[in-house]
Short mmCIF file of C-alpha atoms in Angstrom, two decimals:
data_model
loop_
_atom_site.label_atom_id
_atom_site.label_comp_id
_atom_site.label_asym_id
_atom_site.label_seq_id
_atom_site.Cartn_x
_atom_site.Cartn_y
_atom_site.Cartn_z
CA UNK D 337 -16.46 18.92 -33.49
CA UNK D 338 -12.90 18.45 -33.02
CA UNK D 339 -11.03 16.10 -30.86
CA UNK D 340 -9.63 18.24 -27.49
CA UNK D 341 -5.84 18.41 -27.46
CA UNK D 342 -4.33 15.54 -25.63
CA UNK D 343 -3.28 17.86 -22.71
CA UNK D 344 -6.57 18.97 -21.69
CA UNK D 345 -7.71 15.06 -21.99
CA UNK D 346 -4.75 13.87 -19.52
CA UNK D 347 -5.50 16.86 -17.08
CA UNK D 348 -9.30 15.57 -16.59
CA UNK D 349 -8.30 12.13 -16.24
CA UNK D 350 -5.63 12.78 -13.55
CA UNK D 351 -8.31 14.99 -11.78
CA UNK D 352 -11.17 13.02 -11.98
CA UNK D 353 -8.91 10.06 -11.25
CA UNK D 354 -7.48 11.82 -8.27
CA UNK D 355 -10.17 13.50 -6.91
CA UNK D 356 -8.32 16.64 -6.38
CA UNK D 357 -6.77 19.61 -8.94
CA UNK D 358 -3.51 19.87 -6.62
CA UNK D 359 -3.02 16.23 -6.38
CA UNK D 360 -3.11 15.95 -10.09
CA UNK D 361 -1.20 18.87 -10.47
CA UNK D 362 1.22 17.69 -8.27
CA UNK D 363 1.25 14.06 -10.52
CA UNK D 364 2.00 15.97 -13.64
CA UNK D 365 4.52 18.30 -12.33
CA UNK D 366 1.99 21.23 -12.86
CA UNK D 367 0.97 24.07 -11.49
CA UNK D 368 -2.75 23.81 -10.00
CA UNK D 369 -3.75 26.96 -11.55
CA UNK D 370 -2.28 25.58 -15.15
CA UNK D 371 -4.33 22.33 -14.10
CA UNK D 372 -7.54 24.63 -13.10
CA UNK D 373 -6.89 26.68 -16.40
CA UNK D 374 -6.85 23.53 -18.59
CA UNK D 375 -10.35 22.02 -16.83
CA UNK D 376 -11.93 25.46 -18.26
CA UNK D 377 -10.83 25.04 -21.50
CA UNK D 378 -11.81 21.82 -22.11
CA UNK D 379 -15.37 22.38 -20.02
CA UNK D 380 -15.13 25.39 -22.60
CA UNK D 381 -14.78 23.30 -25.50
CA UNK D 382 -17.19 20.47 -25.12
CA UNK D 383 -19.81 23.22 -24.08
CA UNK D 384 -20.53 21.50 -20.47
CA UNK D 385 -19.65 21.42 -17.14
CA UNK D 386 -17.30 18.17 -16.16
CA UNK D 387 -16.73 18.79 -12.30
CA UNK D 388 -19.28 20.12 -9.88
CA UNK D 389 -17.10 22.19 -7.12
CA UNK D 390 -18.29 22.76 -3.48
CA UNK D 391 -17.03 23.69 0.09
CA UNK D 392 -15.83 20.49 0.58
CA UNK D 393 -13.90 19.50 -2.94
CA UNK D 394 -14.39 18.46 -6.22
CA UNK D 395 -16.70 15.51 -7.88
CA UNK D 396 -17.59 14.67 -11.63
CA UNK D 397 -21.01 15.60 -12.87
CA UNK D 398 -22.87 13.36 -14.49
CA UNK D 399 -21.95 13.93 -17.45
CA UNK D 400 -18.53 14.45 -16.60
CA UNK D 401 -18.25 10.65 -15.11
CA UNK D 402 -19.28 9.53 -18.55
CA UNK D 403 -17.02 10.89 -20.15
CA UNK D 404 -14.42 9.84 -17.57
CA UNK D 405 -15.30 6.42 -18.62
CA UNK D 406 -14.83 6.34 -22.63
CA UNK D 407 -11.57 7.93 -21.91
CA UNK D 408 -10.08 5.74 -19.36
CA UNK D 409 -11.10 3.17 -21.41
CA UNK D 410 -9.76 4.41 -24.51
CA UNK D 411 -6.19 5.36 -22.41
CA UNK D 412 -6.25 1.94 -21.29
CA UNK D 413 -6.82 0.46 -24.69
CA UNK D 414 -3.96 2.64 -25.62
CA UNK D 415 -2.15 1.62 -23.58
CA UNK D 416 -2.07 -1.99 -24.27
CA UNK D 417 -1.49 -1.13 -28.22
CA UNK D 418 1.40 0.46 -27.33
CA UNK D 419 3.15 -2.15 -25.49
CA UNK D 420 2.02 -4.51 -28.05
CA UNK D 421 4.14 -2.14 -30.36
CA UNK D 422 7.29 -1.89 -27.82
CA UNK D 423 7.23 -4.95 -25.30
CA UNK D 424 9.10 -5.11 -22.50
CA UNK D 425 12.18 -6.41 -22.57
CA UNK D 426 12.82 -9.84 -21.13
CA UNK D 427 16.15 -7.82 -19.33
CA UNK D 428 13.59 -5.05 -17.43
CA UNK D 429 13.45 -5.63 -14.21
CA UNK D 430 10.55 -7.26 -12.04
CA UNK D 431 9.10 -3.59 -10.46
CA UNK D 432 7.36 -4.58 -6.46
CA UNK D 433 5.78 -2.06 -4.79
CA UNK D 434 5.12 -2.57 -0.81
CA UNK D 435 4.55 -0.37 2.45
CA UNK D 436 8.39 0.36 3.71
CA UNK D 437 7.11 -2.02 7.03
CA UNK D 438 6.84 -5.49 4.86
CA UNK D 439 9.50 -4.03 2.83
CA UNK D 440 12.12 -4.00 5.22
CA UNK D 441 10.26 -7.34 7.69
CA UNK D 442 9.17 -9.60 5.28
CA UNK D 443 10.09 -8.92 1.92
CA UNK D 444 14.35 -8.63 2.65
CA UNK D 445 14.91 -11.17 4.82
CA UNK D 446 13.19 -13.13 2.26
CA UNK D 447 14.86 -11.43 -1.03
CA UNK D 448 18.20 -13.23 -1.26
CA UNK D 449 15.94 -17.17 -1.82
CA UNK D 450 14.48 -15.15 -4.71
CA UNK D 451 18.30 -14.21 -6.14
CA UNK D 452 19.48 -18.11 -5.45
CA UNK D 453 16.61 -19.34 -7.51
CA UNK D 454 16.80 -16.87 -9.94
CA UNK D 455 20.07 -14.77 -10.48
CA UNK D 456 19.45 -13.98 -14.13
CA UNK D 457 16.16 -11.59 -13.20
CA UNK D 458 16.54 -8.31 -11.89
CA UNK D 459 14.18 -6.85 -8.69
CA UNK D 460 13.14 -3.67 -8.64
CA UNK D 461 12.33 -1.96 -5.09
CA UNK D 462 10.28 0.84 -4.13
CA UNK D 463 8.63 0.90 -1.22
CA UNK D 464 5.73 4.03 0.68
CA UNK D 465 2.67 4.54 1.69
CA UNK D 466 1.70 5.81 -2.20
CA UNK D 467 -0.97 4.02 -3.78
CA UNK D 468 -0.17 3.04 -6.97
CA UNK D 469 -1.29 3.92 -10.30
CA UNK D 470 -0.47 0.94 -13.25
CA UNK D 471 -1.20 3.15 -15.81
CA UNK D 472 1.37 5.95 -14.38
CA UNK D 473 3.82 4.09 -12.57
CA UNK D 474 6.45 1.70 -13.17
CA UNK D 475 5.52 -1.30 -11.05
CA UNK D 476 4.55 -4.44 -11.94
CA UNK D 477 3.19 -5.93 -8.61
CA UNK D 478 1.84 -3.99 -5.45
CA UNK D 479 1.68 -5.02 -2.00
CA UNK D 480 -0.57 -3.37 0.26
CA UNK D 481 -2.24 -3.68 3.86
CA UNK D 482 -5.91 -3.36 3.20
CA UNK D 483 -7.75 -3.88 -0.14
CA UNK D 484 -7.44 -1.30 -2.29
CA UNK D 485 -10.15 1.12 -4.15
CA UNK D 486 -11.55 -1.08 -7.00
CA UNK D 487 -9.47 -0.71 -10.17
CA UNK D 488 -8.97 -2.58 -13.43
CA UNK D 489 -6.36 -5.14 -11.37
CA UNK D 490 -5.88 -8.49 -9.73
CA UNK D 491 -6.29 -8.91 -5.87
CA UNK D 492 -5.49 -11.54 -4.50
CA UNK D 493 -5.61 -12.58 -0.57
CA UNK D 494 -1.47 -12.96 0.20
CA UNK D 495 -1.47 -13.68 3.88
CA UNK D 496 -3.99 -12.75 6.74
CA UNK D 497 -2.27 -10.58 9.74
CA UNK D 498 -2.55 -11.66 14.06
CA UNK D 499 -1.95 -8.97 16.30
CA UNK D 500 -0.20 -9.39 19.23
CA UNK D 501 0.91 -6.93 21.78
CA UNK D 502 4.67 -7.15 21.59
CA UNK D 503 7.27 -6.39 24.14
CA UNK D 504 10.70 -7.22 25.19
CA UNK D 505 11.73 -9.91 27.87
CA UNK D 506 13.74 -7.35 30.03
CA UNK D 507 11.07 -4.36 30.07
CA UNK D 508 8.51 -7.32 31.19
CA UNK D 509 10.87 -8.47 33.93
CA UNK D 510 10.79 -4.78 35.72
CA UNK D 511 7.15 -4.38 33.75
CA UNK D 512 5.08 -7.29 34.82
CA UNK D 513 1.90 -7.26 32.71
CA UNK D 514 -0.69 -9.57 34.18
CA UNK D 515 -4.27 -8.64 33.23
CA UNK D 516 -5.05 -5.80 30.90
CA UNK D 517 -5.41 -3.44 32.86
CA UNK D 518 -1.49 -3.66 33.08
CA UNK D 519 -1.18 -3.41 29.96
CA UNK D 520 -3.32 0.19 29.81
CA UNK D 521 -1.34 1.28 32.44
CA UNK D 522 1.76 0.59 30.67
CA UNK D 523 3.30 2.59 27.87
CA UNK D 524 2.07 2.18 24.43
CA UNK D 525 3.94 2.64 21.30
CA UNK D 526 2.06 3.82 18.68
CA UNK D 527 2.15 3.62 14.85
CA UNK D 528 0.01 5.52 13.48
CA UNK D 529 -0.23 3.47 10.25
CA UNK D 530 -1.24 0.70 12.02
CA UNK D 531 -4.12 -1.37 11.53
CA UNK D 532 -5.80 -2.25 13.76
CA UNK D 533 -4.44 -0.09 16.28
CA UNK D 534 -4.18 0.15 20.10
CA UNK D 535 -7.72 2.00 20.40
CA UNK D 536 -9.32 -1.29 18.61
CA UNK D 537 -7.61 -3.74 20.45
CA UNK D 538 -9.01 -3.12 23.62
CA UNK D 539 -11.98 -2.77 22.36
CA UNK D 540 -11.66 -6.15 20.85
CA UNK D 541 -11.26 -7.52 24.46
CA UNK D 542 -13.31 -5.76 26.13
CA UNK D 543 -12.43 -2.61 27.25
CA UNK D 544 -13.09 -0.53 24.67
CA UNK D 545 -13.94 2.75 27.17
CA UNK D 546 -10.60 2.73 28.99
CA UNK D 547 -8.57 6.30 28.49
CA UNK D 548 -5.39 5.25 26.69
CA UNK D 549 -2.39 7.50 26.67
CA UNK D 550 0.49 6.70 24.66
CA UNK D 551 4.20 7.71 25.22
CA UNK D 552 5.88 6.84 21.49
CA UNK D 553 4.41 7.27 18.08
CA UNK D 554 6.02 6.40 14.44
CA UNK D 555 4.93 6.32 11.12
CA UNK D 556 7.02 2.90 10.04
CA UNK D 557 6.46 -0.10 11.79
CA UNK D 558 9.96 -1.14 11.49
CA UNK D 559 10.94 1.80 13.94
CA UNK D 560 7.61 0.93 16.35
CA UNK D 561 9.46 -2.47 16.78
CA UNK D 562 12.55 -1.27 17.01
CA UNK D 563 11.30 0.65 19.73
CA UNK D 564 10.22 -2.57 21.62
CA UNK D 565 13.46 -3.90 21.48
CA UNK D 566 14.69 -0.91 23.31
CA UNK D 567 12.14 -1.10 26.12
CA UNK D 568 10.64 1.14 25.75
CA UNK D 569 6.97 -0.26 25.65
CA UNK D 570 4.59 -2.24 24.06
CA UNK D 571 3.57 -2.68 20.48
CA UNK D 572 1.12 -3.48 18.99
CA UNK D 573 1.77 -5.56 15.86
CA UNK D 574 0.86 -8.84 13.67
CA UNK D 575 3.46 -11.39 14.18
CA UNK D 576 3.60 -12.39 10.57
CA UNK D 577 5.72 -8.52 10.47
CA UNK D 578 7.29 -8.98 13.69
CA UNK D 579 8.72 -12.72 13.16
CA UNK D 580 12.40 -11.70 13.20
CA UNK D 581 12.44 -10.57 16.51
CA UNK D 582 10.00 -13.41 17.52
CA UNK D 583 12.48 -15.56 16.12
CA UNK D 584 15.71 -14.61 18.22
CA UNK D 585 13.79 -13.67 21.57
CA UNK D 586 13.89 -9.73 21.65
CA UNK D 587 10.53 -9.48 21.51
CA UNK D 588 7.90 -11.54 23.07
CA UNK D 589 3.65 -11.84 23.32
CA UNK D 590 3.12 -9.45 26.49
CA UNK D 591 -0.28 -11.50 27.43
CA UNK D 592 0.40 -14.47 25.56
CA UNK D 593 -2.94 -15.98 27.07
CA UNK D 594 -4.92 -13.69 25.17
CA UNK D 595 -5.91 -14.37 21.10
CA UNK D 596 -4.61 -12.33 18.55
CA UNK D 597 -6.65 -10.11 16.92
CA UNK D 598 -6.60 -10.56 13.02
CA UNK D 599 -6.08 -7.40 10.82
CA UNK D 600 -6.98 -6.21 6.93
CA UNK D 601 -4.28 -8.36 5.78
CA UNK D 602 -1.43 -8.24 3.07
CA UNK D 603 -2.93 -8.55 -0.49
CA UNK D 604 -0.89 -8.67 -3.82
CA UNK D 605 -2.02 -6.21 -6.43
CA UNK D 606 -1.42 -6.72 -10.26
CA UNK D 607 -3.04 -6.23 -13.47
CA UNK D 608 -3.81 -9.44 -14.99
CA UNK D 609 -2.15 -8.83 -18.35
CA UNK D 610 1.59 -8.41 -16.48
CA UNK D 611 1.35 -12.01 -15.75
CA UNK D 612 2.40 -12.50 -20.01
CA UNK D 613 5.81 -10.97 -18.47
CA UNK D 614 7.80 -13.93 -17.28
CA UNK D 615 9.74 -12.57 -14.64
CA UNK D 616 6.82 -11.08 -13.19
CA UNK D 617 4.99 -14.44 -13.59
CA UNK D 618 7.64 -15.73 -11.67
CA UNK D 619 7.79 -13.46 -8.72
CA UNK D 620 4.99 -13.89 -7.63
CA UNK D 621 4.87 -17.59 -7.76
CA UNK D 622 7.80 -17.11 -5.81
CA UNK D 623 5.77 -14.79 -2.82
CA UNK D 624 2.89 -17.29 -2.99
CA UNK D 625 5.43 -20.04 -2.93
CA UNK D 626 7.25 -18.63 0.22
CA UNK D 627 3.56 -19.03 2.11
CA UNK D 628 3.92 -22.59 1.40
#
């Protein structure tokens, strides 16, 4: 049997990895019907079904899993050989991808320090909530809240996060909060990407049955914190990402006697071989040094 065409294999690998025809189509800049056609053609050539199609979505058959494991290993090896033939230019930037809140609230205030120490290393920063695929994305280091799904990369616990209710001094002056019940009746600001969220915090403090309502909701931590600064309510955010607002006392802890709640923490993720690139190793070392 002749080896299937590369474009069929790439379509299969993308669907297997994404678990979705539409997501694979978006990644490869094709239509879902084109992806489905390529999968059908590959299955016909191999004489077997690679995917199970159900009302809940698409999944790999047993043979499909075996084929995907072998293909992923082959593509990974091919990527390594290609990189050896054409090693990264020492003038290449170090490419970091993080969540928007971490980029704006933690990394950006410190980036000047890195530039002062390493003025010749270029830095390219991207931020979104999208996960990184190191085989297809131009990313060297990825910082994410919470651990990613298992993959062929190193995951370091960068730092843990301690979540507390925060509000502006002006808000607390006009809305004194003496207890958890006072807080439950206060205007709460939600961050849809926050982990833990308000219900988690109240449950941890023994008030899981309280009926909570919210007044404002945002996607980015920076927006929810800014809303709290403006006196629009109380936000639940980590002390680590809120540091710029706490330092200048634009925000303070709403119930300082209550202990902080530990969140999933920020994680530093990268393929181990990327540390062979001096500028990537330097940036990683600098990041870790920021915590000491």
